[in-house]
Coordinates of N, CA and C and ligand atoms in Angstrom, one line a residue:
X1 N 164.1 -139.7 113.6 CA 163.1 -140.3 112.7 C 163.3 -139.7 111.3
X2 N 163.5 -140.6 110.3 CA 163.4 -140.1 108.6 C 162.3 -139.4 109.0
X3 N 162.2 -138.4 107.5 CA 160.7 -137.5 107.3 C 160.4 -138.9 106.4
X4 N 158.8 -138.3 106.5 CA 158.1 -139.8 105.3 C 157.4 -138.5 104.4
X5 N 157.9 -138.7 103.4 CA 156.9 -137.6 102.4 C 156.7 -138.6 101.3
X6 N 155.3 -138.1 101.0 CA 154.9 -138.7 100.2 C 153.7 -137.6 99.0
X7 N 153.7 -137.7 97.8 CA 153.4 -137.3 96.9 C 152.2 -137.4 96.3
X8 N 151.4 -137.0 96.4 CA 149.4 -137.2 95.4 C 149.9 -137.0 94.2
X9 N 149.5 -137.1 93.6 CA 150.2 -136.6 91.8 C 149.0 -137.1 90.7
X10 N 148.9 -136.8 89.4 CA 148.3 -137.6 88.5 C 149.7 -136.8 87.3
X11 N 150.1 -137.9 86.4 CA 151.4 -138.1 85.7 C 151.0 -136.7 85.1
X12 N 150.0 -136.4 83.9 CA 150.3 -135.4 83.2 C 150.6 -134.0 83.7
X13 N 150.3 -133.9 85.0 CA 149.8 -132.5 85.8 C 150.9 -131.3 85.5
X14 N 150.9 -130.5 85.0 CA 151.9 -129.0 85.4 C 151.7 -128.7 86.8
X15 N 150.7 -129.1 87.8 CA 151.1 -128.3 88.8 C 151.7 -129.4 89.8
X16 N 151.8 -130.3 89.3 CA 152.5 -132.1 90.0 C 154.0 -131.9 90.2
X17 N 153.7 -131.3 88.9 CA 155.7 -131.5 88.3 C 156.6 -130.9 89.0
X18 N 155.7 -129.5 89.3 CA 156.2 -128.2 90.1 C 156.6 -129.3 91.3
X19 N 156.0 -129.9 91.6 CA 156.4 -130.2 93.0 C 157.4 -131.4 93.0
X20 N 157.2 -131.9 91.9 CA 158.2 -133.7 92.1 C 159.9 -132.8 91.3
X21 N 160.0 -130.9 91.0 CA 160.9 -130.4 90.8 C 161.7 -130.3 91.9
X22 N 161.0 -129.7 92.4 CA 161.3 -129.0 94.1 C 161.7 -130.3 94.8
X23 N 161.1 -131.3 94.9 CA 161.9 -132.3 95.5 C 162.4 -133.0 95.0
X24 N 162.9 -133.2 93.6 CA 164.4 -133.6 92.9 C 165.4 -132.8 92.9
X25 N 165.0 -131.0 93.1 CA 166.4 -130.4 93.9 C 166.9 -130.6 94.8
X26 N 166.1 -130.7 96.1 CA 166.5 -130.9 97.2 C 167.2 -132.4 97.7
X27 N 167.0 -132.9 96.2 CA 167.2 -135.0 96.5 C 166.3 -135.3 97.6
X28 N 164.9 -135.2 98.0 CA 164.5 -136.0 99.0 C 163.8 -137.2 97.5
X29 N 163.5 -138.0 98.8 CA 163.0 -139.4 99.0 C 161.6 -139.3 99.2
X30 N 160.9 -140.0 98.1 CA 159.5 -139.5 98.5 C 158.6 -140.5 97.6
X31 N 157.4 -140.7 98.4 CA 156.6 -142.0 98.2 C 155.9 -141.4 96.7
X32 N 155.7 -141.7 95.5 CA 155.1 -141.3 94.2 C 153.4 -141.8 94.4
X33 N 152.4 -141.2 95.1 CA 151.1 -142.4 94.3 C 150.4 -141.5 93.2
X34 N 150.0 -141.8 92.7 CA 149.1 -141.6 91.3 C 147.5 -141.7 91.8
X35 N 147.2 -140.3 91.2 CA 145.8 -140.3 91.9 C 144.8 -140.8 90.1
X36 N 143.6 -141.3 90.4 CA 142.5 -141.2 89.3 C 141.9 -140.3 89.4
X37 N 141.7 -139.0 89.5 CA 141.4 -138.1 89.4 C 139.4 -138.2 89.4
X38 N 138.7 -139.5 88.6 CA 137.7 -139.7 88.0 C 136.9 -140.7 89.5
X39 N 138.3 -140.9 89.8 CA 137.7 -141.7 91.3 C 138.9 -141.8 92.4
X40 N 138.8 -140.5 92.9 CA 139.6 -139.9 94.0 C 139.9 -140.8 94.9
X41 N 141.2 -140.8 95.3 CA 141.6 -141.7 96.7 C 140.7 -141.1 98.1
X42 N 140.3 -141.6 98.8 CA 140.0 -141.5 100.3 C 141.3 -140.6 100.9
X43 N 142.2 -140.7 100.6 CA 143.7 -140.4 101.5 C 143.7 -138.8 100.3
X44 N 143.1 -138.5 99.6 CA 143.1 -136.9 98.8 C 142.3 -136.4 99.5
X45 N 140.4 -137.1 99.1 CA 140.0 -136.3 100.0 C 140.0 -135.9 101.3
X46 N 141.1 -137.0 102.0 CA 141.1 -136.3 103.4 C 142.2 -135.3 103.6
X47 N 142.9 -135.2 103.0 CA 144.7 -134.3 102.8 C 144.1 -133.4 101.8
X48 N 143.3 -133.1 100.9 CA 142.6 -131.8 100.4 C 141.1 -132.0 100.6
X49 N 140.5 -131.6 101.3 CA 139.5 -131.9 101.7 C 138.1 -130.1 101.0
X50 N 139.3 -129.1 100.8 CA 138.6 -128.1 100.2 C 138.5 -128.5 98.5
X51 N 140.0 -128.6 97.9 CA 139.9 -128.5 96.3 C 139.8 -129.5 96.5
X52 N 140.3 -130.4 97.0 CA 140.0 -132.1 96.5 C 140.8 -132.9 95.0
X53 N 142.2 -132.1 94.9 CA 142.8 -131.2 94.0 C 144.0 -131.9 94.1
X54 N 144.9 -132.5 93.4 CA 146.5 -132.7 93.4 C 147.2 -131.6 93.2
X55 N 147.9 -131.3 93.1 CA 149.4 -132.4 93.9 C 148.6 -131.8 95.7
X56 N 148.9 -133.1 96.2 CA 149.0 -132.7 97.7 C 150.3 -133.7 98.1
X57 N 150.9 -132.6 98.9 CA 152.3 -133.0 99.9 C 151.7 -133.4 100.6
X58 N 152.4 -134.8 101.2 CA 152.1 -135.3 102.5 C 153.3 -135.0 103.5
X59 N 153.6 -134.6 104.3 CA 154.9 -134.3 105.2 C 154.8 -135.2 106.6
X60 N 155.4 -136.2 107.0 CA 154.8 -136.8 108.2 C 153.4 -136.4 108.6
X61 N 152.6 -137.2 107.6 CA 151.4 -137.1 107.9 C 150.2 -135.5 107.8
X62 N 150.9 -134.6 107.4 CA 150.6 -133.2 107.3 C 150.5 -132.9 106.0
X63 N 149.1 -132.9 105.4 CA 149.0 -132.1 104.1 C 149.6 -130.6 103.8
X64 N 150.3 -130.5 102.5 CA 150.5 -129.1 102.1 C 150.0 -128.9 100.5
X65 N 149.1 -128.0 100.5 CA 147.8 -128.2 98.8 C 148.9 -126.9 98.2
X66 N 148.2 -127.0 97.2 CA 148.8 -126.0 96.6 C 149.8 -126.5 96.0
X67 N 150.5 -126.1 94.8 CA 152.1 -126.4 94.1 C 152.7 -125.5 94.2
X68 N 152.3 -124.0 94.3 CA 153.3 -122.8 94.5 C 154.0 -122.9 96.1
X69 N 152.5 -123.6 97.0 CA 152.7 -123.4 98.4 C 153.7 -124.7 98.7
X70 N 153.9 -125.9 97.9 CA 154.1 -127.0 98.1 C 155.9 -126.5 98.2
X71 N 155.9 -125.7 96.4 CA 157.9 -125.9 96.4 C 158.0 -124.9 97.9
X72 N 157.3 -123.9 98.1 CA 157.6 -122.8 99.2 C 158.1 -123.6 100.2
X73 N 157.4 -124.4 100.7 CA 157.4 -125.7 102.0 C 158.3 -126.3 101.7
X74 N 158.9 -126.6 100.8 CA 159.9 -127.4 100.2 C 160.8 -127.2 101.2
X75 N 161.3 -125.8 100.2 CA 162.3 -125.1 100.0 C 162.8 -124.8 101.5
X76 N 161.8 -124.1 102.4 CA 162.3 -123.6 104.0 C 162.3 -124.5 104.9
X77 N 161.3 -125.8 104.8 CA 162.1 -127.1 105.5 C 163.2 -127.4 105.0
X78 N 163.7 -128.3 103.7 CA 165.1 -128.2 103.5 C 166.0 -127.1 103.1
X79 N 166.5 -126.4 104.0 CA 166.8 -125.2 103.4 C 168.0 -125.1 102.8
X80 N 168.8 -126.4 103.4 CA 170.7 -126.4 103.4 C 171.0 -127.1 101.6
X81 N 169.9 -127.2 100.7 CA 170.1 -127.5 99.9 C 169.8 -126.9 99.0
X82 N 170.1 -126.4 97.7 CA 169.6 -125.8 96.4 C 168.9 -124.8 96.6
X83 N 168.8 -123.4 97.3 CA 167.6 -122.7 97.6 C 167.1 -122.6 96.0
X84 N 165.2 -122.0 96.7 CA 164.6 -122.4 95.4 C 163.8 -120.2 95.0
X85 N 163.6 -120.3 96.3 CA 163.6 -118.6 96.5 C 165.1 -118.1 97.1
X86 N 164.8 -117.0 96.9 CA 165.6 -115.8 97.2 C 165.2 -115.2 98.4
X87 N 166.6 -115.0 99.2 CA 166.5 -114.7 100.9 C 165.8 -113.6 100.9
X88 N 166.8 -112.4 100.1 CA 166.3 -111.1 100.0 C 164.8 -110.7 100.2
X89 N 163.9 -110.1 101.1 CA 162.9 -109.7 100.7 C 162.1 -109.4 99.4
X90 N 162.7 -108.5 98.6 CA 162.4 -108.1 97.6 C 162.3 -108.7 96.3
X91 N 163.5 -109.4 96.5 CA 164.0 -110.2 95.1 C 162.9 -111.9 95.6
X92 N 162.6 -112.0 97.1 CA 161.3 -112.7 97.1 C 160.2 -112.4 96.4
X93 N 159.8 -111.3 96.9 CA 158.3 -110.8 96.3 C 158.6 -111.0 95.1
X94 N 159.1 -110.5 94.2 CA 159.3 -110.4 92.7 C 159.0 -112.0 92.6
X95 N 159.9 -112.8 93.0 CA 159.5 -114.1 92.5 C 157.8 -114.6 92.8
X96 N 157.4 -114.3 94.0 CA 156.3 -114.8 94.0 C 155.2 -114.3 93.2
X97 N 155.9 -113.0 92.6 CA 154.8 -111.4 91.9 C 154.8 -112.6 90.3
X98 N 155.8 -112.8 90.2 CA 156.2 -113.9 88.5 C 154.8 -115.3 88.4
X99 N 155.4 -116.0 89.8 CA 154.7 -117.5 90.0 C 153.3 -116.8 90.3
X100 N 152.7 -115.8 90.9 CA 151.2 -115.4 90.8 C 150.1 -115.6 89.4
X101 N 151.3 -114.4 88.7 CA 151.3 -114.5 87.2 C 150.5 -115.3 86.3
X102 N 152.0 -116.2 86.2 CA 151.4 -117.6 85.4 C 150.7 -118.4 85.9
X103 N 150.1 -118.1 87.3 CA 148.5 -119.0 87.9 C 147.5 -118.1 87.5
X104 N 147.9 -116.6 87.7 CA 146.3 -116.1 87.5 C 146.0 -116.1 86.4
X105 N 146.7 -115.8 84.9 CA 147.3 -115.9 83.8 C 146.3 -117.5 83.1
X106 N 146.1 -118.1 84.4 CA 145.4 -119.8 83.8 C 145.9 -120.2 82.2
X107 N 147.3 -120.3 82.0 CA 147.5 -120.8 81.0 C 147.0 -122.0 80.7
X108 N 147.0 -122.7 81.8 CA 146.3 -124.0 81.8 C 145.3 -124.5 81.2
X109 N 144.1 -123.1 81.6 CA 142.9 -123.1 81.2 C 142.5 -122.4 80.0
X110 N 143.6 -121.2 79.5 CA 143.8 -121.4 78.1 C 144.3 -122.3 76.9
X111 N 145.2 -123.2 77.6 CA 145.7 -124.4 76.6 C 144.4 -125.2 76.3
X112 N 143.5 -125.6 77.5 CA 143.0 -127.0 77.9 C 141.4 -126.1 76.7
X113 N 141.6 -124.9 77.1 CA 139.9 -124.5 75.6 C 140.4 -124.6 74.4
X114 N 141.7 -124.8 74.2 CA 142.4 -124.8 72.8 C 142.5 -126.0 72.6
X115 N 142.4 -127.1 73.2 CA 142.9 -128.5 72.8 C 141.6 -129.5 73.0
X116 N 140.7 -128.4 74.0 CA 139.1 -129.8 74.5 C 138.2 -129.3 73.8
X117 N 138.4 -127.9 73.2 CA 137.1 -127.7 73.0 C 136.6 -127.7 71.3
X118 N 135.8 -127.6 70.6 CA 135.6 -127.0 69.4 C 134.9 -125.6 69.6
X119 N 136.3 -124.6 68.9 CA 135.6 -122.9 69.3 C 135.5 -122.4 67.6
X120 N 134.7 -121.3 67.8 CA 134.6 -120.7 66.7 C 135.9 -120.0 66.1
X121 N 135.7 -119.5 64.5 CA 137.5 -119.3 64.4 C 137.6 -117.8 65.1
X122 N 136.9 -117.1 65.5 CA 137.7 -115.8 66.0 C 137.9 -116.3 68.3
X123 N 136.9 -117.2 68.0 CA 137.1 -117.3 69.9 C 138.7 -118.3 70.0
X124 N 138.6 -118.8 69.3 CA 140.0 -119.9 68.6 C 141.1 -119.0 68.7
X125 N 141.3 -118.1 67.7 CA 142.4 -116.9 67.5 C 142.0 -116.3 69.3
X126 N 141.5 -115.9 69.5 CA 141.3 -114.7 70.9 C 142.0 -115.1 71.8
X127 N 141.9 -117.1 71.8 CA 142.6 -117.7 73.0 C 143.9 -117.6 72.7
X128 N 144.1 -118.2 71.7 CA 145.6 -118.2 71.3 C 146.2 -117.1 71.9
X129 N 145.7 -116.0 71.0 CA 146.4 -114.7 71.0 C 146.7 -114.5 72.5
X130 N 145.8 -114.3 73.3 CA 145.8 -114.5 74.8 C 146.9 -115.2 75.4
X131 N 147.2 -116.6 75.2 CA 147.8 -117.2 75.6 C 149.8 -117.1 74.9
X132 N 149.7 -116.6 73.9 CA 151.0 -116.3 73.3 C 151.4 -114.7 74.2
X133 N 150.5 -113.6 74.3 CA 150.7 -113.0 74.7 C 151.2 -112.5 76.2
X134 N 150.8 -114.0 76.9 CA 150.6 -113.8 78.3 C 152.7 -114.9 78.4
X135 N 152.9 -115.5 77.5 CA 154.4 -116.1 77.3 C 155.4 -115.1 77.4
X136 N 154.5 -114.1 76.2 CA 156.1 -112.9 75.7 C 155.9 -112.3 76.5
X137 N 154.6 -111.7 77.8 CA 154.9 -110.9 78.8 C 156.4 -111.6 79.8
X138 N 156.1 -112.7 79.8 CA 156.8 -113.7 80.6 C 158.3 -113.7 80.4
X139 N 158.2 -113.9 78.9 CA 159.8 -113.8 78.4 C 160.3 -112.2 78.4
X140 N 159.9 -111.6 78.4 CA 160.0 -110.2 78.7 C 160.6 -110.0 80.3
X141 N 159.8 -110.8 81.4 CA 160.9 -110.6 82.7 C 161.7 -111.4 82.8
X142 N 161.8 -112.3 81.8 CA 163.3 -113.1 81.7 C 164.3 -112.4 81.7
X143 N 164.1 -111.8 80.5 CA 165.3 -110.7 79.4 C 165.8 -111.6 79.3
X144 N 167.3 -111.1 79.5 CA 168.3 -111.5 78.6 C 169.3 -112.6 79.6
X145 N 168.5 -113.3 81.2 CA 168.9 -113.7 81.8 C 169.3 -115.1 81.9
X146 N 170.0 -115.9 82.4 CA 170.0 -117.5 82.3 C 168.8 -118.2 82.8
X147 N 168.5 -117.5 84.0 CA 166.9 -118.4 84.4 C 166.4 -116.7 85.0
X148 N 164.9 -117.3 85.2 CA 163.9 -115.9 86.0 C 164.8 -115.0 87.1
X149 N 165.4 -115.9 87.5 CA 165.8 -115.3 89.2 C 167.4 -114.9 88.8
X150 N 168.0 -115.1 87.8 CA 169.3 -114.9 87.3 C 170.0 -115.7 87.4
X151 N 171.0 -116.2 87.8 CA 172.1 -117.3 87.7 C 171.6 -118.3 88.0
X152 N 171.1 -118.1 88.8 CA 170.4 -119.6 89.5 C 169.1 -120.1 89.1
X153 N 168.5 -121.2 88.9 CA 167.6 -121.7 88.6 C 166.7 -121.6 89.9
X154 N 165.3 -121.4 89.9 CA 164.2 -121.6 91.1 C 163.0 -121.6 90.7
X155 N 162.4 -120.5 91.9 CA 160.8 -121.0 91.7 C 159.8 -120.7 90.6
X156 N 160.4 -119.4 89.9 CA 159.7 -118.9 88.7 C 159.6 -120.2 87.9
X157 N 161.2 -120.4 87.4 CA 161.6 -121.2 86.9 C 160.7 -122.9 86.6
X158 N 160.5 -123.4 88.3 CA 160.1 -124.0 88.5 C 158.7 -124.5 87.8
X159 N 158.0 -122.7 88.6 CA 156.7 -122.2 88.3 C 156.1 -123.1 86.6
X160 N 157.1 -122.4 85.8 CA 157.3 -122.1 84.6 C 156.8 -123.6 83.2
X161 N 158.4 -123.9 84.2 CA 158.9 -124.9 83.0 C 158.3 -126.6 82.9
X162 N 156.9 -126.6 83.9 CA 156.2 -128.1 83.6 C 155.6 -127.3 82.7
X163 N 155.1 -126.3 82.3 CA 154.8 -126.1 80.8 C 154.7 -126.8 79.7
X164 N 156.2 -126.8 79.7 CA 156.9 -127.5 78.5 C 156.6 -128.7 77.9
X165 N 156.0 -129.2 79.0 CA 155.6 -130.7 78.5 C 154.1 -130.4 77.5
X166 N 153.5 -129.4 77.7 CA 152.5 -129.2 77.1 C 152.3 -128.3 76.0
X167 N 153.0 -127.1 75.7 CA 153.6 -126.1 74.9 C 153.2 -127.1 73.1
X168 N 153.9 -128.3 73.2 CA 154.1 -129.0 71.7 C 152.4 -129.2 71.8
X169 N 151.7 -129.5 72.5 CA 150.4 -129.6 71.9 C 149.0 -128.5 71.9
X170 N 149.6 -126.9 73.3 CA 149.0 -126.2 72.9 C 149.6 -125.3 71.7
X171 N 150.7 -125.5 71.3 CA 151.1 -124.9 69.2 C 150.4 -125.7 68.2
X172 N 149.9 -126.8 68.9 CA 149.5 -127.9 67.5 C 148.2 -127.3 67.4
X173 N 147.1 -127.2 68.6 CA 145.5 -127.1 68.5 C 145.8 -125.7 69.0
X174 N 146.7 -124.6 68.8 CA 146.2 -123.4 68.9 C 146.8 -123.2 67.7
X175 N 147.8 -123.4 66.9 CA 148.1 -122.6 65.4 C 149.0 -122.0 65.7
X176 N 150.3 -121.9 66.7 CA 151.1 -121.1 66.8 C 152.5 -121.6 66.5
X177 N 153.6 -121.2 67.1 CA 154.6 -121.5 66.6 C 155.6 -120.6 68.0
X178 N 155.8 -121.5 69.0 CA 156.5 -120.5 70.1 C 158.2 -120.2 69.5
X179 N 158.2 -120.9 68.9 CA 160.2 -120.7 68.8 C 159.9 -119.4 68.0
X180 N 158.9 -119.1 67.1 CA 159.1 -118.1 66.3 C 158.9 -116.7 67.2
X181 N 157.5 -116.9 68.0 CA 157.3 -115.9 69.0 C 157.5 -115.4 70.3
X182 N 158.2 -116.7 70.5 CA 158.7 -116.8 72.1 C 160.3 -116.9 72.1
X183 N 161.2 -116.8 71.2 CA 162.4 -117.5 71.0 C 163.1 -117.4 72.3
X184 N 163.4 -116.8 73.1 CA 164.4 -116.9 74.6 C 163.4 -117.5 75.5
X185 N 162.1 -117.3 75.3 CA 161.7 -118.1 76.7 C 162.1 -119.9 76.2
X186 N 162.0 -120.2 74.7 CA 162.1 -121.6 74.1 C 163.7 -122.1 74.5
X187 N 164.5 -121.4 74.5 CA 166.3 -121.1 74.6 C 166.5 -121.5 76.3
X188 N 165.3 -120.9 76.6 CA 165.5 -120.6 78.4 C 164.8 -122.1 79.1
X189 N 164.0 -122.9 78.4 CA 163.3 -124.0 78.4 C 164.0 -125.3 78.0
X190 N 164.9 -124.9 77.0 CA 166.1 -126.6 77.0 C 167.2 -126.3 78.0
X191 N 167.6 -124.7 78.4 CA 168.5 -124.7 79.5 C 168.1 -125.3 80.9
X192 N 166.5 -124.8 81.3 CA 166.0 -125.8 82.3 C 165.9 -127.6 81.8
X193 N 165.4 -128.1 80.8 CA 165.7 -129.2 80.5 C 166.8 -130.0 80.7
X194 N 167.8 -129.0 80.6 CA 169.4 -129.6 81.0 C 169.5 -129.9 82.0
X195 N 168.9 -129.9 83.1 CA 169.1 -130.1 84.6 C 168.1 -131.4 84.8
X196 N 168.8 -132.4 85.4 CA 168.6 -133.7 85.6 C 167.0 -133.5 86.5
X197 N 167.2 -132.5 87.4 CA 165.8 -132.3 88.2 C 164.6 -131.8 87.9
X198 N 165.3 -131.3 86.3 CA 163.5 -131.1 85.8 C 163.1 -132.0 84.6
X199 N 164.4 -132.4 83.9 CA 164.2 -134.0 83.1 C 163.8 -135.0 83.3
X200 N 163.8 -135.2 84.9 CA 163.4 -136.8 85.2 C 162.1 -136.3 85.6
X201 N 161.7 -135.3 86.1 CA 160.5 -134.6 86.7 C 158.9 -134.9 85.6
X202 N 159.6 -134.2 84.5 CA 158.3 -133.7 83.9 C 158.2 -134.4 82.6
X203 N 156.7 -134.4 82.1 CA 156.4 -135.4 81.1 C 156.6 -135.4 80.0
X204 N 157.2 -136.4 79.4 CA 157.7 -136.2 77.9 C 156.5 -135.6 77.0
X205 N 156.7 -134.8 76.0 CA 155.6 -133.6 75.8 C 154.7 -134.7 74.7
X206 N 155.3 -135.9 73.8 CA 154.9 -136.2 72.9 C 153.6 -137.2 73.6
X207 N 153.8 -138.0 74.9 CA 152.8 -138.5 76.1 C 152.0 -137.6 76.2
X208 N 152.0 -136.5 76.6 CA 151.2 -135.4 76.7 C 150.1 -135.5 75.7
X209 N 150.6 -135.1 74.5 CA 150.7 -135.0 73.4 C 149.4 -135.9 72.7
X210 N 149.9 -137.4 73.5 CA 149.0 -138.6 72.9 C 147.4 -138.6 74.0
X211 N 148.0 -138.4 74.9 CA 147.2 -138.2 76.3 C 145.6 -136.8 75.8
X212 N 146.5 -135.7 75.7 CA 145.3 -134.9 74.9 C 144.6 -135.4 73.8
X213 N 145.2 -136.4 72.7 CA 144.7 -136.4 71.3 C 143.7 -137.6 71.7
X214 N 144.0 -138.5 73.0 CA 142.2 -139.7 73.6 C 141.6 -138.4 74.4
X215 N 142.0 -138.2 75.1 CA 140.9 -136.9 75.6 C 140.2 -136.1 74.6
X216 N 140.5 -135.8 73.0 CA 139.5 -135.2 72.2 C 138.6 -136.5 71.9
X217 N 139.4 -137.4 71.2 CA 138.4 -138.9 71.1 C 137.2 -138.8 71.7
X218 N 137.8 -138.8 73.1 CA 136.5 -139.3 74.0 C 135.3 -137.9 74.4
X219 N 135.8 -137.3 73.6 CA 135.0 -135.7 73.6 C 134.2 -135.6 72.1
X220 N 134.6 -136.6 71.3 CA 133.8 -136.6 69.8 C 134.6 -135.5 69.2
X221 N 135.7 -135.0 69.4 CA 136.3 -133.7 68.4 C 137.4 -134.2 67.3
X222 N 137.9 -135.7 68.0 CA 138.9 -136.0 66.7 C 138.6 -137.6 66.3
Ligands
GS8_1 C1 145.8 -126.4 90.8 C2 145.8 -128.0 90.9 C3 144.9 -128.6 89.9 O1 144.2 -127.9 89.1 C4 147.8 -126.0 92.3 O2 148.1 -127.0 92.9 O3 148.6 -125.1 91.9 N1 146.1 -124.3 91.9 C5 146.3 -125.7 92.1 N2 144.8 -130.0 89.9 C6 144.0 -130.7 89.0 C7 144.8 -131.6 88.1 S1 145.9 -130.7 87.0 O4 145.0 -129.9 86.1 C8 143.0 -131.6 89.8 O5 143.4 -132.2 90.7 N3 141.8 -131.7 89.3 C9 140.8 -132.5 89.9 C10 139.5 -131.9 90.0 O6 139.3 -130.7 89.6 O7 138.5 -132.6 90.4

C-alpha cells in the first residue's frame, strides 16, 4: 500500500514550511490542504485536538502535531533518504539543543509584537533588541560552517530558515538591518535558498510582506 500523507498547513506559517521542507527532502508525495485558521476544519480539530494548531501531519490516517516533531517523524520513517538529524547521539542532542532554542526563543512572537502591534518607543527597541540578539546568538553556533550541522543541510537548518520569508518584514517594523548585524547567518540563508527543497517550500518574503501590511489594516495601525 502507498503511504497517504497528507499536510494541514496555512501558506504563511514558519512552522508549515518546516514541514512541507522535510518532505521536499525526502521527495514524498503529499496531499497540500490549506487550513482557515478563523474557521478551523473538522479534520484539524480532530488530528490536533489539544492545540487545535497547524501544521498537522497526517500519516495513513495518524496525526503527528508539532513541526519539530513532524520533520523528526519525517526523517526516521523515511530514513534511506537525505538524513535530516544526525545518527550520532550527541551531535543529535546538539541539534535538537539548537531547534529548542529558536522555539523557546518565540521569534515568532517577537516578530508578530513588532509588526501587529503599536508599542511604545523603548518597548519597540526592547523587542527588537531581543530579537536581533537571540539571531547573533544563533549565528554564533553557526560559526564559520556551511549549514548548523556542518556539511550537510538539516534540522536546525530546517528549524531556521522558514524565517526567511519573514526576516524582510520583521527589519521593516522593527528598524533593523540583519545583513548588517547578522551577516553569516544572511550568507547562510541564500546558501539554504539554493536548494530547490527549501525554494519551492517557503514563502516568497515580499507575500509575507503584503500579508502582514492587511493584517495591520485590519488592526487600524496602517
Ligand atoms: C506552533 C504552531 C502554530 O503556532 C509548531 O507546530 O511548531 N509549536 C507549534 N501554528 C499557528 C499558525 S502559525 O503561527 C496556528 O495554527 N494557530 C492557530 C491558533 O492559534 O488558533
Amino acid at each position: 500500500m502507498d503511504d497517504e500523507v497528507i499536510l494541514l498547513d496555512f501558506w504563511p506559517s514558519m512552522f508549515g514550511m518546516r514541514v512541507r521542507i522535510a518532505l521536499a527532502e525526502k521527495e514524498i508525495k503529499y496531499e497540500y490542504r490549506e487550513e482557515d485558521l478563523r474557521n478551523k476544519s473538522e479534520l484539524l480539530l480532530k488530528m490536533n485536538p489539544v492545540h487545535q494548531k497547524i501544521p498537522v501531519l497526517i500519516h495513513n490516517g495518524k496525526p503527528v502535531c508539532e513541526s519539530t516533531i513532524a520533520v523528526e517523524y519525517i526523517d526516521e520513517v523515511w530514513k534511506d533518504k537525505a538524513p535530516l538529524l544526525p545518527s550520532d547521539p550527541y551531535e543529535k542532542s546538539q541539534a535538537k539543543f539548537w531547534a529548542d532554542y529558536i522555539d523557546q526563543h518565540k521569534i515568532n512572537m517577537l516578530g508578530y509584537q513588532l509588526w501587529s502591534t503599536k508599542l511604545g518607543e523603548d518597548e519597540h527597541e526592547a523587542i527588537s533588541k531581543k530579537l536581533v540578539e537571540c539571531l547573533k546568538v544563533l549565528e554564533g553556533a553557526l560559526g564559520n560552517k556551511p549549514y548548523f550541522g556542518g556539511e550537510s543541510f538539516g534540522f536546525v537548518d530546517i528549524a531556521l530558515i522558514t524565517y526567511n520569508s519573514w526576516f524582510y518584514s520583521y527589519e521593516t517594523f522593527g528598524g533593523f538591518n540583519l545583513k548588517e548585524e547578522c551577516p553569516k547567518l544572511i550568507t547562510w540563508a541564500k546558501r539554504c535558498m539554493e536548494k530547490e527543497s527549501v525554494s519551492k517550500s517557503i514563502t516568497d518574503p515580499n507575500k509575507i510582506y503584503e500579508f502582514v501590511k492587511s493584517a495591520r489594516k485590519l488592526r487600524g495601525i496602517e
